[in-house]
Short mmCIF file of C-alpha atoms and ligand atoms in Angstrom, two decimals:
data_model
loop_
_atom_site.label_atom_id
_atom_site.label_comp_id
_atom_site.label_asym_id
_atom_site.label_seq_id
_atom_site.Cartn_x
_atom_site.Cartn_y
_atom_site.Cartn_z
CA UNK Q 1 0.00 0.00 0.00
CA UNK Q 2 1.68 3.44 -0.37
CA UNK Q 3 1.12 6.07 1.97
CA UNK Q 4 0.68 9.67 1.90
CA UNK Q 5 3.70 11.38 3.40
CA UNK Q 6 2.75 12.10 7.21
CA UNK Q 7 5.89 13.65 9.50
CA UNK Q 8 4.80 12.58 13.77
CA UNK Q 9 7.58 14.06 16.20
CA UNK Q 10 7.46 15.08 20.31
CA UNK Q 11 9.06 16.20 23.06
CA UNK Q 12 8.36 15.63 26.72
CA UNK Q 13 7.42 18.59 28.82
CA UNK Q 14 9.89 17.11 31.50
CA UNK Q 15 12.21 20.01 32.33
CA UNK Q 16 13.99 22.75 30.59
CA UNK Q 17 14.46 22.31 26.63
CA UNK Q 18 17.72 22.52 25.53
CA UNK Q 19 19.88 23.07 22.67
CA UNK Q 20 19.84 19.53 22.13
CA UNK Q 21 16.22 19.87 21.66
CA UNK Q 22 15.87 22.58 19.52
CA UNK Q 23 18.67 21.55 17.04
CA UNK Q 24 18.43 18.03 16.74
CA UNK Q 25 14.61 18.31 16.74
CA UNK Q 26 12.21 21.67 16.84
CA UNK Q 27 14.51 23.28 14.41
CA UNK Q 28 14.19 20.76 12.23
CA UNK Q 29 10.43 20.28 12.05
CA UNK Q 30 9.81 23.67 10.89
CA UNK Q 31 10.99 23.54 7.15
CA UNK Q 32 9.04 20.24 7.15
CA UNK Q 33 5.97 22.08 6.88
CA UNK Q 34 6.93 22.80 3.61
CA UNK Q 35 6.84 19.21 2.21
CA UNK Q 36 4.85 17.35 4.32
CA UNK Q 37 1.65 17.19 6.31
CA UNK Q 38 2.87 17.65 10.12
CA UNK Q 39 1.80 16.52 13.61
CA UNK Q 40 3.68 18.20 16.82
CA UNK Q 41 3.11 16.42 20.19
CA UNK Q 42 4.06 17.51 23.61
CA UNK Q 43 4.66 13.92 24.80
CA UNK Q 44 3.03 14.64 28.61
CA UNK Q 45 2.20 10.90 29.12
CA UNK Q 46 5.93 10.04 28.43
CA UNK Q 47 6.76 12.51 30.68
CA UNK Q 48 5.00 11.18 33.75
CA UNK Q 49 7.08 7.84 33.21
CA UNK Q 50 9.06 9.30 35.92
CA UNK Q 51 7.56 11.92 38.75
CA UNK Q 52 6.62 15.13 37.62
CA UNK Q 53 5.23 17.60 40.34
CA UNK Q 54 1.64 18.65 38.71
CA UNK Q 55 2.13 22.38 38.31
CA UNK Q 56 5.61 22.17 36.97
CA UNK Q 57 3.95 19.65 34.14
CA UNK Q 58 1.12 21.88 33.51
CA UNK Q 59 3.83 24.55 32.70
CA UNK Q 60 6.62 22.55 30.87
CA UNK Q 61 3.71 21.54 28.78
CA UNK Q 62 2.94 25.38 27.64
CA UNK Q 63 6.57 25.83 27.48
CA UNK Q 64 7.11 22.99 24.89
CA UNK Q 65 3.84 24.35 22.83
CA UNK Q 66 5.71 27.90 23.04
CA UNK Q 67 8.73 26.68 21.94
CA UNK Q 68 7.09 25.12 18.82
CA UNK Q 69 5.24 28.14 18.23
CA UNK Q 70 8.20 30.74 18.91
CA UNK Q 71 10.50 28.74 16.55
CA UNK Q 72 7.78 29.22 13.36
CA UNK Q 73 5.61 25.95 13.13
CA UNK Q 74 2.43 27.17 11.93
CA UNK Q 75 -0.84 25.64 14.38
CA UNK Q 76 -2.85 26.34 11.31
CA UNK Q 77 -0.82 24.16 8.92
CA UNK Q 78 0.39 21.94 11.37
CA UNK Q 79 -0.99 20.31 14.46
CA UNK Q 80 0.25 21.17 17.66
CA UNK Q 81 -1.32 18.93 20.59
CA UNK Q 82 -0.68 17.43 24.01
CA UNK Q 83 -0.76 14.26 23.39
CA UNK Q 84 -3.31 13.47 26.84
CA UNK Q 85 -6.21 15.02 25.11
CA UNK Q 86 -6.00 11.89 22.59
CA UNK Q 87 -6.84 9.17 24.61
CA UNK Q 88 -6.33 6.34 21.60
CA UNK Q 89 -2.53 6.84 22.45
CA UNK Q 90 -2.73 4.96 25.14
CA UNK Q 91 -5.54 2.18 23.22
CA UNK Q 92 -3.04 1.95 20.38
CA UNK Q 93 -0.04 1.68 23.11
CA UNK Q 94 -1.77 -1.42 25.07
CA UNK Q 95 -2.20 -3.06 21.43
CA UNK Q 96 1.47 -2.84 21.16
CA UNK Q 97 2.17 -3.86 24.62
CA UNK Q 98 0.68 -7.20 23.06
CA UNK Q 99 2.94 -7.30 20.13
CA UNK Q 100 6.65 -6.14 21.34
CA UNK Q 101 8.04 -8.90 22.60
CA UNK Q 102 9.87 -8.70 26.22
CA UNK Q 103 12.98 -9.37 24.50
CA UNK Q 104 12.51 -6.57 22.09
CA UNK Q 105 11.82 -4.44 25.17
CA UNK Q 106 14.56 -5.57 27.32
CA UNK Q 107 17.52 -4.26 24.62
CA UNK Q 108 16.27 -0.80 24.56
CA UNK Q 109 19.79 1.18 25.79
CA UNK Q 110 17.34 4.26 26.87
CA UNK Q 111 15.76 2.14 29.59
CA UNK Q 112 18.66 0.20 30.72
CA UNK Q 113 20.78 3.68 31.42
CA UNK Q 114 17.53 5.59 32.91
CA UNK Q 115 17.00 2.91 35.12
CA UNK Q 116 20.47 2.08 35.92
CA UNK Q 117 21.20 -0.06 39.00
CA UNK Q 118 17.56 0.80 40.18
CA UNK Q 119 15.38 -1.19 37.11
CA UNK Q 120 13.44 -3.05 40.14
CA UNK Q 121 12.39 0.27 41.15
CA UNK Q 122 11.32 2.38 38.18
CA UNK Q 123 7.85 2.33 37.01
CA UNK Q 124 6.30 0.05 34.16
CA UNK Q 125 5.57 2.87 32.37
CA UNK Q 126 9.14 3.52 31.76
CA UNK Q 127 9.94 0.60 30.32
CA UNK Q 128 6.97 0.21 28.01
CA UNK Q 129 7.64 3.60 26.89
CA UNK Q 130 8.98 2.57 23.29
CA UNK Q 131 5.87 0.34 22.73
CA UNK Q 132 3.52 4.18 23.97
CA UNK Q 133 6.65 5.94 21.29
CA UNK Q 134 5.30 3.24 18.40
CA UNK Q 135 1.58 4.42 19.10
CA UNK Q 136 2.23 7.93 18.96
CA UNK Q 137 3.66 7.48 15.89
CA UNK Q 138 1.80 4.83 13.54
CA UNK Q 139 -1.75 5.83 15.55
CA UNK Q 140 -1.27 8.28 12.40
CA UNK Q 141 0.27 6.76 9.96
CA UNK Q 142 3.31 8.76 10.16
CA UNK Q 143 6.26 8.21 7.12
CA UNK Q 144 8.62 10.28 8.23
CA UNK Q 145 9.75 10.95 12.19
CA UNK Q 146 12.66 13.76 12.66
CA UNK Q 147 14.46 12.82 15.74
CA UNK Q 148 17.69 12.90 17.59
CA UNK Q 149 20.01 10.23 17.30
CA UNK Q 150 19.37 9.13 20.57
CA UNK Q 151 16.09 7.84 19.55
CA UNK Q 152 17.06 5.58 16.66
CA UNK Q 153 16.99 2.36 18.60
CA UNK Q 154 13.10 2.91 19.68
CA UNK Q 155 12.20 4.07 16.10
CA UNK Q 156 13.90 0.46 14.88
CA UNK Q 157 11.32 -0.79 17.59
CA UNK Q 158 8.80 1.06 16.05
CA UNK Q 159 9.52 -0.44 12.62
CA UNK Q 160 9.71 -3.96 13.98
CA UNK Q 161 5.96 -3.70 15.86
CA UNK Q 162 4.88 -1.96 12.93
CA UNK Q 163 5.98 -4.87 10.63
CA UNK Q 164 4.90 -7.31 12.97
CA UNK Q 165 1.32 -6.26 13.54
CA UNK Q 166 1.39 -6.24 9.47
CA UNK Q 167 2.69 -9.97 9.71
CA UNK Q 168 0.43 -11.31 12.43
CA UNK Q 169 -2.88 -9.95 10.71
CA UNK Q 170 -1.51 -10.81 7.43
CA UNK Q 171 -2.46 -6.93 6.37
CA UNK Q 172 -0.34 -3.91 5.08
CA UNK Q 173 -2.01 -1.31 7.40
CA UNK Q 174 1.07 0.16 9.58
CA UNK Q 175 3.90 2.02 6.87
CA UNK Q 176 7.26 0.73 8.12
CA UNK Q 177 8.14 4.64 9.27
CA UNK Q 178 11.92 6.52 8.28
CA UNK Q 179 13.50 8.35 11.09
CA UNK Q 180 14.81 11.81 10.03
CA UNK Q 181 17.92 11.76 11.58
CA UNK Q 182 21.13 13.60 9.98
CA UNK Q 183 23.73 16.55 10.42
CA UNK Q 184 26.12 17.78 12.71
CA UNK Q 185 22.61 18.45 14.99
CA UNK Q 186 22.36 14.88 15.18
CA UNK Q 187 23.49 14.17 19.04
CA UNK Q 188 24.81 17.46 20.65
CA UNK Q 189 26.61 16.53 23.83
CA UNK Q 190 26.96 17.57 26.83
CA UNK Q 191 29.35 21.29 27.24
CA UNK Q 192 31.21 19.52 30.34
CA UNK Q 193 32.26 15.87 29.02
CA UNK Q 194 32.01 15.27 24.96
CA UNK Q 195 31.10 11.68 25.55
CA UNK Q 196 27.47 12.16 27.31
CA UNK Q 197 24.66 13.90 25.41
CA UNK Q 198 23.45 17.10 25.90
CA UNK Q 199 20.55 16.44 28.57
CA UNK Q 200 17.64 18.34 30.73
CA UNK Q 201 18.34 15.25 33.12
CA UNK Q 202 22.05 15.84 33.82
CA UNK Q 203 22.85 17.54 37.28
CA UNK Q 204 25.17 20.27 36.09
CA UNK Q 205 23.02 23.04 34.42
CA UNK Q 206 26.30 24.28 32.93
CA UNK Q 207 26.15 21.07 30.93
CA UNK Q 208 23.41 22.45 28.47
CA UNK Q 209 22.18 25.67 27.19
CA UNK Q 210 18.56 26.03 27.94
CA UNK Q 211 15.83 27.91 25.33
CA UNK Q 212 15.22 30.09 28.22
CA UNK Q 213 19.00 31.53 29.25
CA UNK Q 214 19.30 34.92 28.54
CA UNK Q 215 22.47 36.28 26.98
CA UNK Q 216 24.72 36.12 29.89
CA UNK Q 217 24.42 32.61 30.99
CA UNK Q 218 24.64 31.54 27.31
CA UNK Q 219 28.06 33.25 27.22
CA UNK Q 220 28.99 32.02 30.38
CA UNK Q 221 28.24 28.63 29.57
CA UNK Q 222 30.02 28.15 26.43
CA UNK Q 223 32.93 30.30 28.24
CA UNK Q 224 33.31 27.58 30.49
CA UNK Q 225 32.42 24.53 28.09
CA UNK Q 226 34.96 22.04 28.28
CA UNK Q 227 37.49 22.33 25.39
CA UNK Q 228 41.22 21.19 24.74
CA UNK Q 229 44.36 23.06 24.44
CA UNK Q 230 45.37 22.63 20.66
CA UNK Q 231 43.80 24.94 17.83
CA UNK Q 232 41.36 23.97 15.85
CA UNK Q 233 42.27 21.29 12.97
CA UNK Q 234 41.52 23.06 9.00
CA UNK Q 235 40.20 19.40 8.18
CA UNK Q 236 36.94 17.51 10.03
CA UNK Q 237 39.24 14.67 10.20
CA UNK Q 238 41.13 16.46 12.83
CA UNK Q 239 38.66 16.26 15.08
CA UNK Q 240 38.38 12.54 15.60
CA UNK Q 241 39.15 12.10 19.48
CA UNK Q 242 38.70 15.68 20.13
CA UNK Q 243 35.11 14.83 21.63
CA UNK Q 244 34.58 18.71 22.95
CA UNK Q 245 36.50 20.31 19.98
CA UNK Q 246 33.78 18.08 17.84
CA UNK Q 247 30.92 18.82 19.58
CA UNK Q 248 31.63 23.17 19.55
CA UNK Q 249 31.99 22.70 15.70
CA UNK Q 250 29.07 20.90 15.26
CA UNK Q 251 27.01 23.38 17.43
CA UNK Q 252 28.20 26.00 15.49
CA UNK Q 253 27.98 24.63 12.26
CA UNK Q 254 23.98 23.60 12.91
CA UNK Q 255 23.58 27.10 14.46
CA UNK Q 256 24.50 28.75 11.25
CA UNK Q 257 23.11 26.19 8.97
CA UNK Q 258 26.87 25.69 7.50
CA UNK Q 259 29.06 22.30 7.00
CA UNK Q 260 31.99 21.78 10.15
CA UNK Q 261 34.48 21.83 7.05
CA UNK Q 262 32.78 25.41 6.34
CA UNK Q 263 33.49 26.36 9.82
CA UNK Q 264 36.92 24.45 10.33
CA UNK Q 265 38.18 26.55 6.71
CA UNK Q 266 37.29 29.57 8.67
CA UNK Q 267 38.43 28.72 12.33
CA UNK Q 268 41.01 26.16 11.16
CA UNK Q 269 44.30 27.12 12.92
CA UNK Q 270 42.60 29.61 15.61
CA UNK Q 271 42.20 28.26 19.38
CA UNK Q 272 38.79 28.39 22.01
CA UNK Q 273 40.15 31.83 23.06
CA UNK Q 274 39.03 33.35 19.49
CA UNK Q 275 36.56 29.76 18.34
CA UNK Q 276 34.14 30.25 22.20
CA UNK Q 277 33.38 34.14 21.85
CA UNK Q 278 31.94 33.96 18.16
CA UNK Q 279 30.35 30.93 18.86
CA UNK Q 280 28.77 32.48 21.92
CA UNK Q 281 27.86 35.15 20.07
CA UNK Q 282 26.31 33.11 16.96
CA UNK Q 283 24.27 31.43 20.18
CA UNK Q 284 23.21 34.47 21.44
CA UNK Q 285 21.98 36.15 17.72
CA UNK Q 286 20.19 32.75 16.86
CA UNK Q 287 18.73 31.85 20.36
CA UNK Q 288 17.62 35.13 21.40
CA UNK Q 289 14.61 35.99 19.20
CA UNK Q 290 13.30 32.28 20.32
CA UNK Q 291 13.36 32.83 23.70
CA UNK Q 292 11.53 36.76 23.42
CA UNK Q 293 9.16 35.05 21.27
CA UNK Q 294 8.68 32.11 23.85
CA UNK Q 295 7.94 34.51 26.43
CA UNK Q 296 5.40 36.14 24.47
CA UNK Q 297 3.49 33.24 23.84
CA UNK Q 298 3.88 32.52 27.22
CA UNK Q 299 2.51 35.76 28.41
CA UNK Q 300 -0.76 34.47 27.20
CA UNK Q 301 -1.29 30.92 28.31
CA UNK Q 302 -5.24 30.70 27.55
CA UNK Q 303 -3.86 31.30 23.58
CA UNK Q 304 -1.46 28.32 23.86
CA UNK Q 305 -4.16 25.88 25.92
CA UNK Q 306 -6.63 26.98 22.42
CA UNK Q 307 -4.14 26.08 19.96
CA UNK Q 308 -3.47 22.99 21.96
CA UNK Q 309 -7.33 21.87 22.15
CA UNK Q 310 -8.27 22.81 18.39
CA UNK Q 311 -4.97 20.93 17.40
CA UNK Q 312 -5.92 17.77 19.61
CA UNK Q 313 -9.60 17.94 17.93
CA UNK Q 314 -8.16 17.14 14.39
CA UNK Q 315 -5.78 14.84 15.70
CA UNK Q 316 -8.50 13.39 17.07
CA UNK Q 317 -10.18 12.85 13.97
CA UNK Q 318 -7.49 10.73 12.28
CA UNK Q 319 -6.37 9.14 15.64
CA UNK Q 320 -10.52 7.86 16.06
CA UNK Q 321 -10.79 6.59 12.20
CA UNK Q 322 -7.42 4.57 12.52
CA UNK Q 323 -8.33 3.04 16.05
CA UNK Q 324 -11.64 1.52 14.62
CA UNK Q 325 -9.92 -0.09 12.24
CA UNK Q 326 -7.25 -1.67 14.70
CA UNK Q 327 -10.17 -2.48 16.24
CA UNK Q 328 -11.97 -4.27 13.30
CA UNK Q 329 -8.36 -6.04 12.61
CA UNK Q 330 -8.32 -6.82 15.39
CA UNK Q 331 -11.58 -8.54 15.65
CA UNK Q 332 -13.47 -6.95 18.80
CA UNK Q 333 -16.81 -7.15 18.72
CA UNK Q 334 -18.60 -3.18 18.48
N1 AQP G 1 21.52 16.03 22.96
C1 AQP G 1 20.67 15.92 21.96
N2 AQP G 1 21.10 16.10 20.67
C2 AQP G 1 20.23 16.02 19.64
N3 AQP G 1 18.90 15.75 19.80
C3 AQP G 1 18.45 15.56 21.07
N4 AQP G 1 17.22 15.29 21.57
C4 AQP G 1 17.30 15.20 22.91
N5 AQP G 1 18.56 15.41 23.32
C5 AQP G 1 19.30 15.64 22.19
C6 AQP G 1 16.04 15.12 20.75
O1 AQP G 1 15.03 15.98 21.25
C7 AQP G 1 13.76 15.34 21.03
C8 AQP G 1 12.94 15.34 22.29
O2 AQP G 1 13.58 14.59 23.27
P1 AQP G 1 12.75 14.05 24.51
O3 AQP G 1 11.76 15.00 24.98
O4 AQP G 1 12.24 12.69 24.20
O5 AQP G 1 13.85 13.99 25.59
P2 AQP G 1 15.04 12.99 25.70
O6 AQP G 1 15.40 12.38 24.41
O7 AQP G 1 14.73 12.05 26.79
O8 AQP G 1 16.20 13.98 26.02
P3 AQP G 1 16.36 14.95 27.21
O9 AQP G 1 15.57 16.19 27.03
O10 AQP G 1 17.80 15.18 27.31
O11 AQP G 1 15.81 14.18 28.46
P4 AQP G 1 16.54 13.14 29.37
O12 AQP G 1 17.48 13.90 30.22
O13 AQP G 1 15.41 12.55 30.15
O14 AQP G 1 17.25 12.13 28.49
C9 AQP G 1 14.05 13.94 20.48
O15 AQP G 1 13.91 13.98 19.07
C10 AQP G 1 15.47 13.72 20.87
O16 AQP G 1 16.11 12.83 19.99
#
């Protein structure tokens, strides 16, 4: 069967965004509007796999929809939803709980470090996470899912239910869906050690730049971004076991939309003294009408909870058709 070209992406409102965020995903989705027909989620059920204090989620939530808004994805063109409000998520999710095998499950890297030493302890919800991921995604149809590398492993997850579901009912209803994944944007890491990502769940806030630092603190943070003492290489092949040198090309290079060779011919030869201030100041240009814009959206959270409810009402409308037919695959009785 072919099928119309559908882009599905989210983010959980589970703490500050961060550059991570916005380059390896929101900044991303917005030329997609362009080419395909686009569905924005703010993940809150994925959130709540771990604790999240009520107000704070209420807020992160408005923050994420601002943060879609302020960096140009159009609610008219697009939907924009919290993914709560469309309750076959979690319908869709307990079909897949019923077709990923525990094995499947069990390999998922995301789980196994989030838990850590404590997987007796976490809840259920966090590891059947992946399986609620593949729901949020096929429960449209989506083709196409832009996403940080980080989340390659649960879109091959997604792939395999998606096939398997196919298999089982002996029916080509799920697409077999293509993560967007590419560019220097692809896994920013973490400002203090090259070899962790860039996350809103590391301790050190001086780890990450967050969409809502102001000037300063994004100087001061790439200031004090861990570097090396050698100048910067004139080739990319330079930087191989430079992890920080890497990572403070690449942020630079998605910031300004150029290649890291672009950006090594320039800086090639120069050291962090000269490379941090301009890329601070790159930061600062390109970050700072996002986060007045975020604000202003913020300023008026009845306009963001309206966009959020008429967006959830046509998501509804495609999430309802495709869940009676899972059902009717299925076989339950209506
Ligand atoms: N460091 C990153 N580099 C590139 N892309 C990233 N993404 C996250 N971190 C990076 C992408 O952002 C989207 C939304 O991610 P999420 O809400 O699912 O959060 P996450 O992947 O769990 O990452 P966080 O925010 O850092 O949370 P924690 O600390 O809980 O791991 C996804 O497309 C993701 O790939």
């Amino acid at each position: 069967m072919a099928f119309s070209d559908r882009v599905f992406s989210g983010i959980q409102p589970s703490g500050d965004l961060h550059l991570g965020n916005y380059l390896g995903a929101i900044k991303r989705f917005v030329p997609l509007q362009n080419t395909h027909d686009c569905i924005y989620c703010v993940v809150d059920m994925h959130a709540i796999t771990v604790w999240q204090d009520p107000k704070k989620l209420h807020r992160s939530t408005l923050e994420v929809a601002a943060a879609y808004l302020a960096a140009g994805i159009d609610p008219k063109k697009s939907i924009i939803f919290n993914q709560s409000q469309v309750v076959e998520h979690t319908e869709l999710a307990w079909v897949f709980n019923c077709v990923a095998r525990m094995g499947w499950m069990s390999r998922m890297t995301q789980f196994k470090d989030k838990a850590g030493k404590n997987s007796e302890k976490v809840s259920l919800g966090l590891f059947a996470y992946p399986a609620l991921m593949a729901a949020d995604i096929l429960l449209y149809k989506a083709t196409h899912v832009p996403v940080g590398d980080d989340q390659k492993q649960h879109l091959e997850l997604t792939r395999d239910i998606a096939a398997k579901f196919n298999n089982d009912f002996k029916i080509d209803f799920f697409p077999i869906t293509e993560p967007l994944i590419a560019g220097s944007a692809a896994r920013i890491m973490s400002l203090r050690d090259g070899s962790k990502k860039m996350s809103s769940s590391d301790p050190s806030d001086l780890s990450r730049i967050s969409l809502t630092d102001d000037a300063d603190r994004i100087a001061k943070k790439i200031k004090k971004a861990k570097s090396d003492p050698e100048p910067l290489p004139s080739e990319e092949a330079g930087l191989k076991d430079r992890p920080e040198a890497d990572n403070l090309v690449g942020i630079f290079a998605s910031l300004s939309g150029r290649s890291k060779q672009d950006i090594l011919s320039e800086f090639g030869g120069q050291g962090f003294g000269v490379f941090k201030p301009a890329l601070a100041e790159l930061a600062v240009e390109k970050l700072a009408p996002m986060n007045k814009e975020m604000a202003r959206y913020l300023d008026d959270p009845k306009q963001i909870e309206d966009i959020l409810r008429d967006g959830a009402e046509r998501a509804s409308i495609i999430a309802k058709e495709n869940m009676k037919q899972v059902r009717d695959i299925i076989g339950f009785v209506k």
